[in-house]
PDB file of C-alpha atoms in Angstrom:
ATOM      1  CA  UNK N   1     -16.774  11.569  11.317  1.00 79.00           C
ATOM      2  CA  UNK N   2     -19.058   8.427  12.674  1.00 93.00           C
ATOM      3  CA  UNK N   3     -16.566   5.301  13.788  1.00 96.00           C
ATOM      4  CA  UNK N   4     -17.552   2.702  11.259  1.00 98.00           C
ATOM      5  CA  UNK N   5     -16.066  -1.005  10.307  1.00 98.00           C
ATOM      6  CA  UNK N   6     -15.125  -1.841   7.062  1.00 98.00           C
ATOM      7  CA  UNK N   7     -15.383  -5.389   5.944  1.00 98.00           C
ATOM      8  CA  UNK N   8     -12.791  -6.523   3.024  1.00 98.00           C
ATOM      9  CA  UNK N   9     -13.643 -10.180   1.747  1.00 97.00           C
ATOM     10  CA  UNK N  10     -13.116 -12.847  -0.836  1.00 97.00           C
ATOM     11  CA  UNK N  11     -14.463 -16.185  -1.679  1.00 96.00           C
ATOM     12  CA  UNK N  12     -15.774 -19.133  -4.294  1.00 96.00           C
ATOM     13  CA  UNK N  13     -18.865 -16.884  -6.407  1.00 96.00           C
ATOM     14  CA  UNK N  14     -22.056 -18.483  -4.665  1.00 93.00           C
ATOM     15  CA  UNK N  15     -25.777 -17.459  -4.718  1.00 92.00           C
ATOM     16  CA  UNK N  16     -26.474 -14.690  -2.051  1.00 91.00           C
ATOM     17  CA  UNK N  17     -23.543 -13.366  -0.364  1.00 94.00           C
ATOM     18  CA  UNK N  18     -24.326 -10.772  -0.497  1.00 95.00           C
ATOM     19  CA  UNK N  19     -27.629 -10.662   1.277  1.00 95.00           C
ATOM     20  CA  UNK N  20     -26.424 -12.792   4.006  1.00 94.00           C
ATOM     21  CA  UNK N  21     -23.424 -10.323   4.977  1.00 95.00           C
ATOM     22  CA  UNK N  22     -25.924  -7.297   4.253  1.00 97.00           C
ATOM     23  CA  UNK N  23     -28.801  -8.802   6.341  1.00 96.00           C
ATOM     24  CA  UNK N  24     -26.240  -9.238   9.019  1.00 96.00           C
ATOM     25  CA  UNK N  25     -25.285  -6.186   9.457  1.00 97.00           C
ATOM     26  CA  UNK N  26     -29.315  -4.663   9.161  1.00 97.00           C
ATOM     27  CA  UNK N  27     -30.190  -7.089  11.453  1.00 97.00           C
ATOM     28  CA  UNK N  28     -28.473  -6.095  14.208  1.00 97.00           C
ATOM     29  CA  UNK N  29     -28.601  -2.410  13.717  1.00 97.00           C
ATOM     30  CA  UNK N  30     -25.834  -1.189  11.037  1.00 97.00           C
ATOM     31  CA  UNK N  31     -26.051   1.398   8.319  1.00 97.00           C
ATOM     32  CA  UNK N  32     -24.601   0.753   5.821  1.00 98.00           C
ATOM     33  CA  UNK N  33     -22.718   3.637   4.025  1.00 98.00           C
ATOM     34  CA  UNK N  34     -20.407   1.857   0.963  1.00 98.00           C
ATOM     35  CA  UNK N  35     -20.544  -1.241  -0.707  1.00 98.00           C
ATOM     36  CA  UNK N  36     -18.899  -2.929  -3.681  1.00 98.00           C
ATOM     37  CA  UNK N  37     -18.705  -5.855  -5.217  1.00 97.00           C
ATOM     38  CA  UNK N  38     -16.678  -7.887  -8.394  1.00 96.00           C
ATOM     39  CA  UNK N  39     -16.951 -11.582  -9.720  1.00 96.00           C
ATOM     40  CA  UNK N  40     -13.834 -13.029 -11.685  1.00 95.00           C
ATOM     41  CA  UNK N  41     -15.950 -14.929 -13.828  1.00 93.00           C
ATOM     42  CA  UNK N  42     -12.872 -16.750 -14.740  1.00 92.00           C
ATOM     43  CA  UNK N  43     -11.504 -17.914 -11.881  1.00 93.00           C
ATOM     44  CA  UNK N  44     -15.333 -18.660 -10.354  1.00 96.00           C
ATOM     45  CA  UNK N  45     -14.049 -16.040  -7.379  1.00 96.00           C
ATOM     46  CA  UNK N  46     -16.323 -12.885  -5.264  1.00 97.00           C
ATOM     47  CA  UNK N  47     -14.930  -9.983  -3.743  1.00 98.00           C
ATOM     48  CA  UNK N  48     -16.237  -7.256  -1.746  1.00 98.00           C
ATOM     49  CA  UNK N  49     -15.926  -4.477   0.010  1.00 98.00           C
ATOM     50  CA  UNK N  50     -18.585  -2.976   2.752  1.00 98.00           C
ATOM     51  CA  UNK N  51     -18.669  -0.429   5.176  1.00 98.00           C
ATOM     52  CA  UNK N  52     -21.083   0.238   7.573  1.00 98.00           C
ATOM     53  CA  UNK N  53     -21.867   2.708  10.860  1.00 98.00           C
ATOM     54  CA  UNK N  54     -21.124   1.345  14.552  1.00 97.00           C
ATOM     55  CA  UNK N  55     -22.864   4.127  16.412  1.00 96.00           C
ATOM     56  CA  UNK N  56     -25.760   1.838  17.766  1.00 95.00           C
ATOM     57  CA  UNK N  57     -24.565  -1.346  16.369  1.00 97.00           C
ATOM     58  CA  UNK N  58     -25.551  -4.211  18.778  1.00 97.00           C
ATOM     59  CA  UNK N  59     -22.264  -6.237  18.283  1.00 97.00           C
ATOM     60  CA  UNK N  60     -19.817  -5.012  20.278  1.00 96.00           C
ATOM     61  CA  UNK N  61     -16.481  -4.753  17.536  1.00 95.00           C
ATOM     62  CA  UNK N  62     -14.455  -6.508  20.213  1.00 96.00           C
ATOM     63  CA  UNK N  63     -16.537  -9.569  19.160  1.00 96.00           C
ATOM     64  CA  UNK N  64     -17.417  -8.781  15.470  1.00 97.00           C
ATOM     65  CA  UNK N  65     -14.402 -10.984  13.892  1.00 96.00           C
ATOM     66  CA  UNK N  66     -16.374 -14.327  15.877  1.00 96.00           C
ATOM     67  CA  UNK N  67     -19.293 -13.517  14.518  1.00 94.00           C
ATOM     68  CA  UNK N  68     -18.137 -13.036  10.789  1.00 95.00           C
ATOM     69  CA  UNK N  69     -15.603 -16.273  11.054  1.00 95.00           C
ATOM     70  CA  UNK N  70     -18.007 -18.638  12.969  1.00 93.00           C
ATOM     71  CA  UNK N  71     -21.182 -17.648  10.573  1.00 90.00           C
ATOM     72  CA  UNK N  72     -19.434 -16.885   7.096  1.00 91.00           C
ATOM     73  CA  UNK N  73     -16.253 -17.517   6.590  1.00 92.00           C
ATOM     74  CA  UNK N  74     -15.848 -21.454   6.968  1.00 90.00           C
ATOM     75  CA  UNK N  75     -19.314 -21.867   5.045  1.00 90.00           C
ATOM     76  CA  UNK N  76     -18.414 -19.610   2.220  1.00 94.00           C
ATOM     77  CA  UNK N  77     -14.656 -21.301   2.526  1.00 94.00           C
ATOM     78  CA  UNK N  78     -14.213 -17.066   3.058  1.00 95.00           C
ATOM     79  CA  UNK N  79     -10.998 -14.627   3.508  1.00 96.00           C
ATOM     80  CA  UNK N  80     -11.781 -11.677   5.098  1.00 96.00           C
ATOM     81  CA  UNK N  81     -10.324  -8.432   7.171  1.00 97.00           C
ATOM     82  CA  UNK N  82     -11.904  -6.362   9.111  1.00 98.00           C
ATOM     83  CA  UNK N  83     -11.088  -2.646   9.801  1.00 98.00           C
ATOM     84  CA  UNK N  84     -12.076   0.372  11.636  1.00 98.00           C
ATOM     85  CA  UNK N  85     -12.183   3.610  10.301  1.00 97.00           C
ATOM     86  CA  UNK N  86     -11.115   5.540  13.919  1.00 96.00           C
ATOM     87  CA  UNK N  87      -8.517   2.738  13.809  1.00 97.00           C
ATOM     88  CA  UNK N  88      -5.216   4.428  12.303  1.00 97.00           C
ATOM     89  CA  UNK N  89      -3.267   2.756  10.123  1.00 98.00           C
ATOM     90  CA  UNK N  90       0.847   3.477  11.178  1.00 99.00           C
ATOM     91  CA  UNK N  91       2.874   3.863   8.262  1.00 99.00           C
ATOM     92  CA  UNK N  92       7.084   4.010   8.196  1.00 99.00           C
ATOM     93  CA  UNK N  93       8.487   5.161   5.270  1.00 99.00           C
ATOM     94  CA  UNK N  94      11.609   3.659   3.805  1.00 98.00           C
ATOM     95  CA  UNK N  95      13.869   6.470   1.802  1.00 98.00           C
ATOM     96  CA  UNK N  96      17.627   6.849   0.550  1.00 96.00           C
ATOM     97  CA  UNK N  97      18.913   9.610  -1.064  1.00 96.00           C
ATOM     98  CA  UNK N  98      15.881  11.260  -3.312  1.00 95.00           C
ATOM     99  CA  UNK N  99      13.901  13.227  -1.514  1.00 97.00           C
ATOM    100  CA  UNK N 100      10.815  14.274  -3.851  1.00 96.00           C
ATOM    101  CA  UNK N 101       8.447  11.463  -3.004  1.00 97.00           C
ATOM    102  CA  UNK N 102       9.114  11.870   0.448  1.00 98.00           C
ATOM    103  CA  UNK N 103       8.056  15.796   0.550  1.00 98.00           C
ATOM    104  CA  UNK N 104       5.038  14.833  -1.072  1.00 98.00           C
ATOM    105  CA  UNK N 105       3.959  11.929   1.321  1.00 98.00           C
ATOM    106  CA  UNK N 106       4.454  14.346   4.043  1.00 98.00           C
ATOM    107  CA  UNK N 107       3.398  17.093   2.818  1.00 98.00           C
ATOM    108  CA  UNK N 108      -0.296  15.354   2.310  1.00 98.00           C
ATOM    109  CA  UNK N 109       0.301  13.316   5.970  1.00 98.00           C
ATOM    110  CA  UNK N 110       0.417  17.213   7.482  1.00 97.00           C
ATOM    111  CA  UNK N 111      -2.303  18.616   5.259  1.00 97.00           C
ATOM    112  CA  UNK N 112      -4.613  16.431   6.608  1.00 96.00           C
ATOM    113  CA  UNK N 113      -5.658  13.886   3.533  1.00 96.00           C
ATOM    114  CA  UNK N 114      -4.307  10.960   5.024  1.00 97.00           C
ATOM    115  CA  UNK N 115      -5.959   9.018   8.368  1.00 96.00           C
ATOM    116  CA  UNK N 116      -2.695   7.849   9.388  1.00 98.00           C
ATOM    117  CA  UNK N 117      -0.015   8.526  11.568  1.00 98.00           C
ATOM    118  CA  UNK N 118       3.725   8.030  10.527  1.00 99.00           C
ATOM    119  CA  UNK N 119       5.954   7.402  13.196  1.00 98.00           C
ATOM    120  CA  UNK N 120       9.433   7.175  11.707  1.00 98.00           C
ATOM    121  CA  UNK N 121      11.364   7.610   8.696  1.00 99.00           C
ATOM    122  CA  UNK N 122      14.384   4.980   8.195  1.00 98.00           C
ATOM    123  CA  UNK N 123      17.280   5.468   6.309  1.00 97.00           C
ATOM    124  CA  UNK N 124      20.693   4.024   5.188  1.00 95.00           C
ATOM    125  CA  UNK N 125      21.669   7.837   4.086  1.00 96.00           C
ATOM    126  CA  UNK N 126      21.608  10.572   6.441  1.00 97.00           C
ATOM    127  CA  UNK N 127      20.969  12.899   3.589  1.00 97.00           C
ATOM    128  CA  UNK N 128      17.226  13.309   4.021  1.00 98.00           C
ATOM    129  CA  UNK N 129      17.239  13.541   7.749  1.00 98.00           C
ATOM    130  CA  UNK N 130      16.443  17.475   6.992  1.00 98.00           C
ATOM    131  CA  UNK N 131      13.257  17.032   5.559  1.00 98.00           C
ATOM    132  CA  UNK N 132      12.361  14.334   8.593  1.00 98.00           C
ATOM    133  CA  UNK N 133      12.931  17.394  10.746  1.00 98.00           C
ATOM    134  CA  UNK N 134      11.138  20.067   9.006  1.00 97.00           C
ATOM    135  CA  UNK N 135       8.386  17.983   9.665  1.00 98.00           C
ATOM    136  CA  UNK N 136       9.437  16.686  13.184  1.00 97.00           C
ATOM    137  CA  UNK N 137       9.217  13.208  12.852  1.00 98.00           C
ATOM    138  CA  UNK N 138      11.746  10.607  13.836  1.00 98.00           C
ATOM    139  CA  UNK N 139      14.585   9.711  11.421  1.00 98.00           C
ATOM    140  CA  UNK N 140      16.330   6.720  11.608  1.00 98.00           C
ATOM    141  CA  UNK N 141      19.779   5.525   9.833  1.00 97.00           C
ATOM    142  CA  UNK N 142      21.952   2.726   9.147  1.00 95.00           C
ATOM    143  CA  UNK N 143      24.125   2.163   6.447  1.00 91.00           C
ATOM    144  CA  UNK N 144      24.715  -0.993   4.912  1.00 88.00           C
ATOM    145  CA  UNK N 145      27.871  -1.670   3.923  1.00 88.00           C
ATOM    146  CA  UNK N 146      28.519  -2.225   0.246  1.00 85.00           C
ATOM    147  CA  UNK N 147      29.381  -5.609   0.469  1.00 86.00           C
ATOM    148  CA  UNK N 148      26.196  -6.035   2.220  1.00 85.00           C
ATOM    149  CA  UNK N 149      27.629  -7.794   4.997  1.00 88.00           C
ATOM    150  CA  UNK N 150      25.745  -6.031   7.646  1.00 90.00           C
ATOM    151  CA  UNK N 151      22.522  -6.091   6.268  1.00 88.00           C
ATOM    152  CA  UNK N 152      21.144  -9.130   8.323  1.00 88.00           C
ATOM    153  CA  UNK N 153      21.752  -6.959  11.532  1.00 92.00           C
ATOM    154  CA  UNK N 154      20.365  -3.986   9.918  1.00 92.00           C
ATOM    155  CA  UNK N 155      17.245  -5.610   8.799  1.00 92.00           C
ATOM    156  CA  UNK N 156      16.650  -6.911  12.247  1.00 93.00           C
ATOM    157  CA  UNK N 157      17.627  -3.415  13.946  1.00 95.00           C
ATOM    158  CA  UNK N 158      14.784  -2.160  11.809  1.00 96.00           C
ATOM    159  CA  UNK N 159      11.991  -4.813  12.257  1.00 96.00           C
ATOM    160  CA  UNK N 160      12.709  -4.395  15.869  1.00 97.00           C
ATOM    161  CA  UNK N 161      12.258  -0.338  15.552  1.00 98.00           C
ATOM    162  CA  UNK N 162       8.970  -1.326  13.251  1.00 98.00           C
ATOM    163  CA  UNK N 163       7.845  -3.495  16.370  1.00 98.00           C
ATOM    164  CA  UNK N 164       8.180  -0.805  18.711  1.00 98.00           C
ATOM    165  CA  UNK N 165       6.769   1.748  17.048  1.00 98.00           C
ATOM    166  CA  UNK N 166       3.550  -0.617  15.981  1.00 98.00           C
ATOM    167  CA  UNK N 167       3.619  -0.062  12.350  1.00 98.00           C
ATOM    168  CA  UNK N 168       1.367  -1.745   9.927  1.00 98.00           C
ATOM    169  CA  UNK N 169       2.534  -0.755   6.447  1.00 99.00           C
ATOM    170  CA  UNK N 170       5.374   0.317   4.581  1.00 99.00           C
ATOM    171  CA  UNK N 171       6.339   2.938   1.842  1.00 99.00           C
ATOM    172  CA  UNK N 172       8.634   2.917   0.035  1.00 98.00           C
ATOM    173  CA  UNK N 173      10.056   6.426  -1.586  1.00 97.00           C
ATOM    174  CA  UNK N 174      12.872   5.285  -3.714  1.00 94.00           C
ATOM    175  CA  UNK N 175      14.456   3.488  -0.875  1.00 94.00           C
ATOM    176  CA  UNK N 176      17.098   2.046  -3.087  1.00 91.00           C
ATOM    177  CA  UNK N 177      17.716  -1.230  -0.999  1.00 90.00           C
ATOM    178  CA  UNK N 178      16.310  -4.904  -2.058  1.00 90.00           C
ATOM    179  CA  UNK N 179      13.843  -5.806   0.872  1.00 92.00           C
ATOM    180  CA  UNK N 180      14.556  -9.209   2.339  1.00 90.00           C
ATOM    181  CA  UNK N 181      12.369 -12.434   2.705  1.00 92.00           C
ATOM    182  CA  UNK N 182      12.222 -11.989   6.638  1.00 93.00           C
ATOM    183  CA  UNK N 183      11.009  -8.743   6.290  1.00 95.00           C
ATOM    184  CA  UNK N 184       8.256  -9.098   3.007  1.00 96.00           C
ATOM    185  CA  UNK N 185       7.172 -12.043   5.492  1.00 96.00           C
ATOM    186  CA  UNK N 186       6.508 -10.104   8.411  1.00 96.00           C
ATOM    187  CA  UNK N 187       4.060  -7.481   6.331  1.00 97.00           C
ATOM    188  CA  UNK N 188       2.585  -9.380   2.991  1.00 96.00           C
ATOM    189  CA  UNK N 189       0.790  -7.072   1.194  1.00 96.00           C
ATOM    190  CA  UNK N 190       1.955  -4.114   3.393  1.00 98.00           C
ATOM    191  CA  UNK N 191       5.006  -2.612   2.011  1.00 98.00           C
ATOM    192  CA  UNK N 192       4.205  -0.021  -1.100  1.00 98.00           C
ATOM    193  CA  UNK N 193       6.946   0.558  -3.681  1.00 97.00           C
ATOM    194  CA  UNK N 194       6.814   3.326  -6.206  1.00 95.00           C
ATOM    195  CA  UNK N 195       9.007   1.692  -9.620  1.00 89.00           C
ATOM    196  CA  UNK N 196      10.011   4.504 -12.016  1.00 78.00           C
ATOM    197  CA  UNK N 197       8.876   2.944 -15.110  1.00 71.00           C
ATOM    198  CA  UNK N 198       5.165   1.800 -16.435  1.00 62.00           C
ATOM    199  CA  UNK N 199       5.863  -2.163 -15.304  1.00 51.00           C
ATOM    200  CA  UNK N 200       6.487  -4.661 -16.714  1.00 55.00           C
ATOM    201  CA  UNK N 201       8.786  -2.182 -19.112  1.00 62.00           C
ATOM    202  CA  UNK N 202      12.108  -1.128 -18.389  1.00 60.00           C
ATOM    203  CA  UNK N 203      12.582  -3.276 -14.972  1.00 62.00           C
ATOM    204  CA  UNK N 204      15.688  -2.588 -12.772  1.00 61.00           C
ATOM    205  CA  UNK N 205      17.738   0.170 -12.902  1.00 64.00           C
ATOM    206  CA  UNK N 206      17.963   3.947 -14.770  1.00 71.00           C
ATOM    207  CA  UNK N 207      14.637   2.999 -16.690  1.00 68.00           C
ATOM    208  CA  UNK N 208      14.293   6.550 -18.066  1.00 65.00           C
ATOM    209  CA  UNK N 209      17.620   5.967 -19.631  1.00 71.00           C
ATOM    210  CA  UNK N 210      16.478   2.756 -20.729  1.00 72.00           C
ATOM    211  CA  UNK N 211      13.073   4.232 -22.439  1.00 67.00           C
ATOM    212  CA  UNK N 212      15.025   7.239 -23.827  1.00 67.00           C
ATOM    213  CA  UNK N 213      17.616   4.775 -25.624  1.00 74.00           C
ATOM    214  CA  UNK N 214      14.360   2.779 -26.754  1.00 74.00           C
ATOM    215  CA  UNK N 215      12.821   5.807 -28.365  1.00 74.00           C
ATOM    216  CA  UNK N 216       9.345   5.001 -26.448  1.00 74.00           C
ATOM    217  CA  UNK N 217       6.567   7.792 -26.314  1.00 80.00           C
ATOM    218  CA  UNK N 218       5.397   7.549 -23.296  1.00 82.00           C
ATOM    219  CA  UNK N 219       7.008   6.609 -19.882  1.00 81.00           C
ATOM    220  CA  UNK N 220       5.313   5.201 -16.997  1.00 84.00           C
ATOM    221  CA  UNK N 221       5.057   4.929 -12.796  1.00 90.00           C
ATOM    222  CA  UNK N 222       3.921   2.123 -10.721  1.00 93.00           C
ATOM    223  CA  UNK N 223       3.372   1.233  -7.661  1.00 96.00           C
ATOM    224  CA  UNK N 224       2.936  -1.837  -6.411  1.00 97.00           C
ATOM    225  CA  UNK N 225       3.253  -4.097  -3.488  1.00 98.00           C
ATOM    226  CA  UNK N 226       6.591  -6.057  -2.888  1.00 97.00           C
ATOM    227  CA  UNK N 227       7.027  -9.419  -3.303  1.00 95.00           C
ATOM    228  CA  UNK N 228      10.207 -11.740  -3.266  1.00 92.00           C
ATOM    229  CA  UNK N 229       9.744 -11.549  -7.381  1.00 90.00           C
ATOM    230  CA  UNK N 230      11.374  -7.883  -7.714  1.00 83.00           C
ATOM    231  CA  UNK N 231       8.809  -5.366  -9.178  1.00 83.00           C
ATOM    232  CA  UNK N 232       7.222  -8.205  -9.588  1.00 88.00           C
ATOM    233  CA  UNK N 233       4.258  -7.789  -7.049  1.00 94.00           C
ATOM    234  CA  UNK N 234       0.871  -6.681  -7.252  1.00 96.00           C
ATOM    235  CA  UNK N 235       0.495  -3.566  -9.224  1.00 96.00           C
ATOM    236  CA  UNK N 236      -1.621  -1.516  -7.179  1.00 97.00           C
ATOM    237  CA  UNK N 237      -1.432   2.072  -9.405  1.00 96.00           C
ATOM    238  CA  UNK N 238      -0.250   3.453 -12.787  1.00 94.00           C
ATOM    239  CA  UNK N 239       0.417   6.387 -15.106  1.00 93.00           C
ATOM    240  CA  UNK N 240       2.037   7.786 -18.085  1.00 91.00           C
ATOM    241  CA  UNK N 241       3.119  11.185 -19.291  1.00 88.00           C
ATOM    242  CA  UNK N 242       4.108  11.559 -22.795  1.00 88.00           C
ATOM    243  CA  UNK N 243       7.455  12.400 -24.247  1.00 84.00           C
ATOM    244  CA  UNK N 244       8.730  12.993 -27.563  1.00 82.00           C
ATOM    245  CA  UNK N 245      12.064  12.861 -29.334  1.00 83.00           C
ATOM    246  CA  UNK N 246      12.783  16.073 -28.058  1.00 86.00           C
ATOM    247  CA  UNK N 247      13.260  14.888 -24.847  1.00 84.00           C
ATOM    248  CA  UNK N 248      16.931  13.939 -22.760  1.00 83.00           C
ATOM    249  CA  UNK N 249      17.408  11.448 -20.057  1.00 80.00           C
ATOM    250  CA  UNK N 250      17.178  14.067 -17.922  1.00 84.00           C
ATOM    251  CA  UNK N 251      14.102  15.711 -18.891  1.00 85.00           C
ATOM    252  CA  UNK N 252      12.664  12.381 -18.536  1.00 81.00           C
ATOM    253  CA  UNK N 253      13.468  11.714 -15.231  1.00 82.00           C
ATOM    254  CA  UNK N 254      12.321  15.486 -14.178  1.00 87.00           C
ATOM    255  CA  UNK N 255       8.702  14.220 -15.961  1.00 86.00           C
ATOM    256  CA  UNK N 256       9.211  10.938 -14.165  1.00 86.00           C
ATOM    257  CA  UNK N 257       9.295  12.058 -10.814  1.00 91.00           C
ATOM    258  CA  UNK N 258       6.250  14.371 -10.814  1.00 92.00           C
ATOM    259  CA  UNK N 259       4.866  11.247 -11.858  1.00 93.00           C
ATOM    260  CA  UNK N 260       6.074   8.508  -9.091  1.00 94.00           C
ATOM    261  CA  UNK N 261       4.837  11.670  -6.361  1.00 96.00           C
ATOM    262  CA  UNK N 262       1.475  11.492  -7.653  1.00 96.00           C
ATOM    263  CA  UNK N 263       0.981   7.377  -8.674  1.00 97.00           C
ATOM    264  CA  UNK N 264       2.307   6.829  -4.777  1.00 98.00           C
ATOM    265  CA  UNK N 265       0.320   8.928  -3.627  1.00 98.00           C
ATOM    266  CA  UNK N 266      -2.645   7.488  -5.452  1.00 98.00           C
ATOM    267  CA  UNK N 267      -1.658   4.124  -3.897  1.00 98.00           C
ATOM    268  CA  UNK N 268      -1.046   4.938  -0.369  1.00 99.00           C
ATOM    269  CA  UNK N 269      -4.828   6.458  -0.089  1.00 98.00           C
ATOM    270  CA  UNK N 270      -6.099   3.370  -1.664  1.00 98.00           C
ATOM    271  CA  UNK N 271      -4.343   0.970   1.402  1.00 98.00           C
ATOM    272  CA  UNK N 272      -5.376   3.626   4.075  1.00 98.00           C
ATOM    273  CA  UNK N 273      -8.760   3.794   2.485  1.00 97.00           C
ATOM    274  CA  UNK N 274      -8.791  -0.246   2.760  1.00 98.00           C
ATOM    275  CA  UNK N 275      -9.829  -0.012  -0.912  1.00 98.00           C
ATOM    276  CA  UNK N 276      -7.468  -3.055  -1.825  1.00 98.00           C
ATOM    277  CA  UNK N 277      -8.065  -6.326  -1.977  1.00 97.00           C
ATOM    278  CA  UNK N 278      -5.010  -9.125  -3.545  1.00 96.00           C
ATOM    279  CA  UNK N 279      -5.544 -12.274  -5.166  1.00 94.00           C
ATOM    280  CA  UNK N 280      -3.562 -14.220  -7.346  1.00 92.00           C
ATOM    281  CA  UNK N 281      -0.835 -11.698  -7.665  1.00 93.00           C
ATOM    282  CA  UNK N 282      -3.278  -8.827  -8.626  1.00 94.00           C
ATOM    283  CA  UNK N 283      -5.310  -6.426  -7.039  1.00 97.00           C
ATOM    284  CA  UNK N 284      -9.147  -5.974  -6.813  1.00 97.00           C
ATOM    285  CA  UNK N 285      -9.300  -1.867  -6.112  1.00 97.00           C
ATOM    286  CA  UNK N 286     -12.609  -0.866  -5.176  1.00 97.00           C
ATOM    287  CA  UNK N 287     -14.073   2.772  -6.397  1.00 89.00           C
TER     288      UNK N 287
END
C-alpha cells in the first residue's frame, strides 16, 4: 500500500476551489487517486474529499497542513482535516454485557479488514472479558454504582486510559451507559454508537418491544456520532429488515442483532477510511 494523504474539507461554495486544490497537488508532483465532492445548494456549502500519493510529493508531510492553512483555509474560510493512510487510527471499544457487536468488530479487525489498531476494550461489567482474551486485547473494567455516585471518577479513569493508549476514536458496541459531556467534548464526532432502532423512531430503551407493540412492518438499526442530545447525533449508517405479524419481541431482537452488527461495521469502516464529514448535525458520506 502506497502512502497517501487524505484531505477532507468544507467551506462556503465558490468558483475554482477544486481547480486550486488539484493544481496544488499536481504542481507538487502528487498523483491524485480519489476525488469526490458535494455542494449543498440550500446552505451554499462545498464539501470535498481528495486523496493523493505521497511518493515523490515535493512538500514534506509535516509541513503540508501549514501549506493548506496558509494557501487556502483563510482565503476560502475553509475547515479541513488532513490524514495519512499509513498512520493507523486507534480504536477503543466500550461494551457492557451483549457480545454480538463486539465479536463482529474483533473478527473484522483480526481478519485484516480494517487499517486500525485496537489497544483496549473498556466495560462496566466483567461479562465479556473472555471475548477480549480470545482476541488478545486488554480488557478494563470500571463498575458504575447504581446511584452513579462514582461515574465522574470512572470516566476520569477511562479518559486517562484513552490518553495513555493514544486512542483516536471510540466505538460503543452496545455500551449501556450515557456518555458524559466531558468525554464527548474530548472526542467530538469521534464516538460512534449503534442504536437498535431506525432513528428517530423508538428512541430509548427496548425499541424492539416498542416496535412489536406498534405493529410495524420493518425494524432498523442506526449508527451515529454521539452528541449531548441522546440518540440524536449525526447519522452515519442505517438499514432495515422486514418483519411480520408472526414475529415476537424475541425474534425481533434476533433479527435486530444481525442488523446492528452490519450497520455498526459499515459506520466504523467509513470512519476509518476517512469518508465522513459532519456539518449541521448531519453527515456527508463520500463514496
